[in-house]
Amino acid sequence: MLHNPFRIVEMFEEEVAHYTGAKYAIATTSCTDSLLMACIYENVKGKEVTIPKRTYISVPQSIQHAGGIPTFEDIKWGGIYQLKPFPIYDSAKRLTSNMYIDGTHMCLSFHLKKPLCIGKGGMILTDNKDAYEWFLKARYEGRGFKNPNISYREDPIDIMGYNMYMTPEQAARGLWLMQHYPKHAEDQKEIPDYRDLTTFPLYKDNK
């Protein structure tokens, strides 16, 4: 019998969902990819999306890849901020108990410098069943991997997808680290040397 190696990914998702208070958790390749999928799901195409002007450059790029128009505001933040006015949160610097905000898509980072450092990886927290089911398929080329005996040739692919799923190896490390994670963790602070994104030629007209 062929066992599904991706069961460890589901276990990691279940553990993070329980810890954060989210109904669903979808493991991905990175917070950047999580933000991209959330922006696509919320249909930001052609719309302005406002973020802090001091954050990581992949955030506005994710907005652009989804067809949105990044705009910037001069605010200080720590742990979390919203991609306004959409129910999307960059939570790359927050992972703590009962943190989930109802009705949102919160995007986590498991990068080496983030609270749960598995090396590289991300996750989307949501309580929206339709979004959950779309994220599951979108991260895996429009496929599902509930049955490992079904190849992509027989998989009923009906949506466009991406290669953004977390591997079992990464999930296994994440699951192990969660067993030693504190019951409550403080936010990471804003990195003071984040460059003002409006000083990049790419964003000089997005002020």
Short mmCIF file of C-alpha atoms in Angstrom, two decimals:
data_model
loop_
_atom_site.label_atom_id
_atom_site.label_comp_id
_atom_site.label_asym_id
_atom_site.label_seq_id
_atom_site.Cartn_x
_atom_site.Cartn_y
_atom_site.Cartn_z
CA MET A 1 0.00 0.00 0.00
CA LEU A 2 1.32 3.43 -0.96
CA HIS A 3 1.13 5.85 1.93
CA ASN A 4 0.66 9.55 1.23
CA PRO A 5 3.85 11.40 2.29
CA PHE A 6 1.90 14.65 2.25
CA ARG A 7 0.01 13.54 5.36
CA ILE A 8 2.85 15.17 7.35
CA VAL A 9 2.01 18.47 5.62
CA GLU A 10 -1.61 18.12 6.73
CA MET A 11 -0.46 17.39 10.29
CA PHE A 12 1.66 20.54 10.30
CA GLU A 13 -1.28 22.56 8.97
CA GLU A 14 -3.58 21.14 11.64
CA GLU A 15 -1.07 21.98 14.38
CA VAL A 16 -0.63 25.60 13.24
CA ALA A 17 -4.38 26.07 12.75
CA HIS A 18 -5.06 24.80 16.28
CA TYR A 19 -2.32 26.99 17.76
CA THR A 20 -3.38 30.19 16.00
CA GLY A 21 -7.13 29.67 16.31
CA ALA A 22 -7.72 29.51 12.56
CA LYS A 23 -10.27 27.15 11.07
CA TYR A 24 -8.02 26.28 8.13
CA ALA A 25 -4.32 26.45 7.35
CA ILE A 26 -2.73 25.91 3.94
CA ALA A 27 1.04 25.32 3.79
CA THR A 28 2.94 26.97 0.92
CA THR A 29 6.44 27.64 -0.34
CA SER A 30 6.70 31.12 1.23
CA CYS A 31 4.84 34.08 2.70
CA THR A 32 5.39 35.87 -0.62
CA ASP A 33 3.57 33.13 -2.51
CA SER A 34 0.85 33.08 0.14
CA LEU A 35 0.30 36.81 -0.36
CA LEU A 36 0.21 36.36 -4.13
CA MET A 37 -2.48 33.68 -3.93
CA ALA A 38 -4.49 35.70 -1.40
CA CYS A 39 -4.34 38.74 -3.70
CA ILE A 40 -5.48 36.65 -6.66
CA TYR A 41 -8.32 35.13 -4.66
CA GLU A 42 -9.49 38.56 -3.47
CA ASN A 43 -9.26 39.88 -7.05
CA VAL A 44 -7.03 42.90 -6.49
CA LYS A 45 -6.55 43.27 -10.25
CA GLY A 46 -6.74 46.91 -11.29
CA LYS A 47 -7.24 48.07 -7.68
CA GLU A 48 -5.01 49.96 -5.27
CA VAL A 49 -3.55 47.97 -2.38
CA THR A 50 -1.96 50.02 0.40
CA ILE A 51 0.97 48.72 2.44
CA PRO A 52 3.70 50.28 4.63
CA LYS A 53 6.45 51.89 2.59
CA ARG A 54 9.03 50.07 4.72
CA THR A 55 8.56 46.36 4.24
CA TYR A 56 10.11 43.62 2.15
CA ILE A 57 10.09 44.29 -1.58
CA SER A 58 8.42 41.00 -2.52
CA VAL A 59 5.16 42.25 -0.97
CA PRO A 60 4.40 44.96 -3.57
CA GLN A 61 5.71 42.62 -6.26
CA SER A 62 3.15 40.00 -5.19
CA ILE A 63 0.44 42.64 -5.46
CA GLN A 64 1.64 43.52 -8.96
CA HIS A 65 1.86 39.89 -10.07
CA ALA A 66 -1.80 39.59 -9.05
CA GLY A 67 -2.63 42.65 -11.16
CA GLY A 68 -2.99 45.10 -8.29
CA ILE A 69 -1.50 48.57 -7.87
CA PRO A 70 0.67 48.93 -4.75
CA THR A 71 0.49 52.23 -2.91
CA PHE A 72 2.47 53.12 0.17
CA GLU A 73 1.85 54.78 3.51
CA ASP A 74 4.38 55.95 6.08
CA ILE A 75 3.48 53.91 9.16
CA LYS A 76 5.41 51.94 11.73
CA TRP A 77 4.42 48.35 12.25
CA GLY A 78 5.48 45.28 14.14
CA GLY A 79 4.46 41.67 13.60
CA ILE A 80 1.57 42.26 11.23
CA TYR A 81 -0.07 44.71 8.83
CA GLN A 82 -3.03 44.71 6.46
CA LEU A 83 -2.95 44.95 2.68
CA LYS A 84 -5.66 47.60 2.73
CA PRO A 85 -8.58 47.53 2.03
CA PHE A 86 -8.52 43.77 1.50
CA PRO A 87 -8.85 41.12 4.24
CA ILE A 88 -5.24 40.08 3.70
CA TYR A 89 -2.55 40.35 6.36
CA ASP A 90 1.20 40.02 6.08
CA SER A 91 1.95 38.16 9.30
CA ALA A 92 5.53 37.25 8.51
CA LYS A 93 6.67 38.47 11.93
CA ARG A 94 3.87 37.08 14.07
CA LEU A 95 3.21 33.52 15.14
CA THR A 96 1.47 33.21 18.47
CA SER A 97 -1.50 31.56 20.13
CA ASN A 98 -5.04 32.58 19.13
CA MET A 99 -3.73 35.26 16.75
CA TYR A 100 -6.17 34.59 13.92
CA ILE A 101 -8.42 37.51 12.91
CA ASP A 102 -11.87 36.33 11.79
CA GLY A 103 -12.74 36.80 8.14
CA THR A 104 -9.18 37.26 6.91
CA HIS A 105 -6.39 35.52 5.07
CA MET A 106 -3.29 35.78 7.26
CA CYS A 107 0.00 34.92 5.57
CA LEU A 108 2.81 33.44 7.66
CA SER A 109 6.52 33.05 6.99
CA PHE A 110 8.77 30.20 8.09
CA HIS A 111 11.95 31.74 6.70
CA LEU A 112 15.20 31.31 8.60
CA LYS A 113 14.82 34.76 10.22
CA LYS A 114 11.17 34.35 11.18
CA PRO A 115 9.55 33.04 14.42
CA LEU A 116 9.30 29.41 13.25
CA CYS A 117 12.40 28.92 11.13
CA ILE A 118 12.18 25.80 8.98
CA GLY A 119 14.40 27.46 6.35
CA LYS A 120 11.77 28.41 3.78
CA GLY A 121 8.02 28.08 3.75
CA GLY A 122 4.77 29.86 4.38
CA MET A 123 1.12 29.35 5.26
CA ILE A 124 -2.28 30.95 4.78
CA LEU A 125 -4.73 31.03 7.69
CA THR A 126 -8.41 31.49 6.82
CA ASP A 127 -11.90 30.65 8.02
CA ASN A 128 -13.42 30.77 4.53
CA LYS A 129 -14.17 27.27 3.22
CA ASP A 130 -14.32 28.35 -0.42
CA ALA A 131 -10.98 30.13 -0.08
CA TYR A 132 -9.49 27.13 1.70
CA GLU A 133 -10.51 24.77 -1.08
CA TRP A 134 -9.22 27.16 -3.76
CA PHE A 135 -5.87 27.68 -1.99
CA LEU A 136 -5.42 23.91 -1.64
CA LYS A 137 -5.75 23.40 -5.37
CA ALA A 138 -4.08 26.63 -6.50
CA ARG A 139 -0.84 25.85 -4.62
CA TYR A 140 -0.52 22.51 -6.43
CA GLU A 141 -1.01 23.25 -10.15
CA GLY A 142 -4.78 23.02 -9.72
CA ARG A 143 -4.44 19.52 -8.32
CA GLY A 144 -5.16 17.87 -5.01
CA PHE A 145 -3.00 15.23 -3.35
CA LYS A 146 -5.46 13.50 -1.08
CA ASN A 147 -5.01 10.25 -3.04
CA PRO A 148 -1.33 9.56 -3.87
CA ASN A 149 -2.32 6.80 -6.30
CA ILE A 150 -3.88 9.30 -8.71
CA SER A 151 -1.40 10.86 -11.13
CA TYR A 152 -1.90 14.29 -12.64
CA ARG A 153 -3.01 12.55 -15.84
CA GLU A 154 -6.21 11.42 -14.12
CA ASP A 155 -6.58 14.33 -11.70
CA PRO A 156 -9.61 16.50 -12.65
CA ILE A 157 -7.78 19.82 -13.01
CA ASP A 158 -10.30 22.64 -13.46
CA ILE A 159 -8.43 25.77 -12.30
CA MET A 160 -5.11 27.46 -13.02
CA GLY A 161 -2.59 26.66 -10.34
CA TYR A 162 0.97 27.27 -9.18
CA ASN A 163 3.91 25.22 -7.94
CA MET A 164 3.67 26.59 -4.39
CA TYR A 165 3.12 23.60 -2.13
CA MET A 166 5.20 22.80 0.93
CA THR A 167 7.26 19.61 0.84
CA PRO A 168 6.89 16.88 3.47
CA GLU A 169 10.51 17.48 4.56
CA GLN A 170 9.82 21.12 5.42
CA ALA A 171 6.54 20.25 7.13
CA ALA A 172 8.23 17.57 9.25
CA ARG A 173 10.70 20.12 10.58
CA GLY A 174 7.90 22.59 11.21
CA LEU A 175 5.86 20.01 13.08
CA TRP A 176 8.86 19.11 15.23
CA LEU A 177 9.59 22.77 16.03
CA MET A 178 5.95 23.38 16.97
CA GLN A 179 6.31 20.79 19.73
CA HIS A 180 8.87 23.10 21.36
CA TYR A 181 7.26 26.44 20.46
CA PRO A 182 6.17 28.70 23.35
CA LYS A 183 2.52 28.88 24.34
CA HIS A 184 2.68 32.61 23.60
CA ALA A 185 5.33 34.31 21.50
CA GLU A 186 6.02 38.02 21.16
CA ASP A 187 5.95 39.73 17.77
CA GLN A 188 9.17 40.30 15.94
CA LYS A 189 9.79 44.02 15.60
CA GLU A 190 9.90 45.91 12.34
CA ILE A 191 13.41 45.69 10.92
CA PRO A 192 14.63 49.31 11.16
CA ASP A 193 16.79 49.09 8.05
CA TYR A 194 13.96 48.17 5.68
CA ARG A 195 14.49 50.51 2.75
CA ASP A 196 11.75 52.96 1.86
CA LEU A 197 10.24 51.20 -1.16
CA THR A 198 9.34 54.49 -2.82
CA THR A 199 13.08 55.16 -3.27
CA PHE A 200 13.38 52.25 -5.71
CA PRO A 201 13.00 53.29 -9.38
CA LEU A 202 10.33 50.58 -9.68
CA TYR A 203 8.06 52.43 -7.23
CA LYS A 204 9.00 56.09 -7.61
CA ASP A 205 5.54 56.86 -9.05
CA ASN A 206 3.57 54.83 -6.47
CA LYS A 207 3.76 57.36 -3.63
#
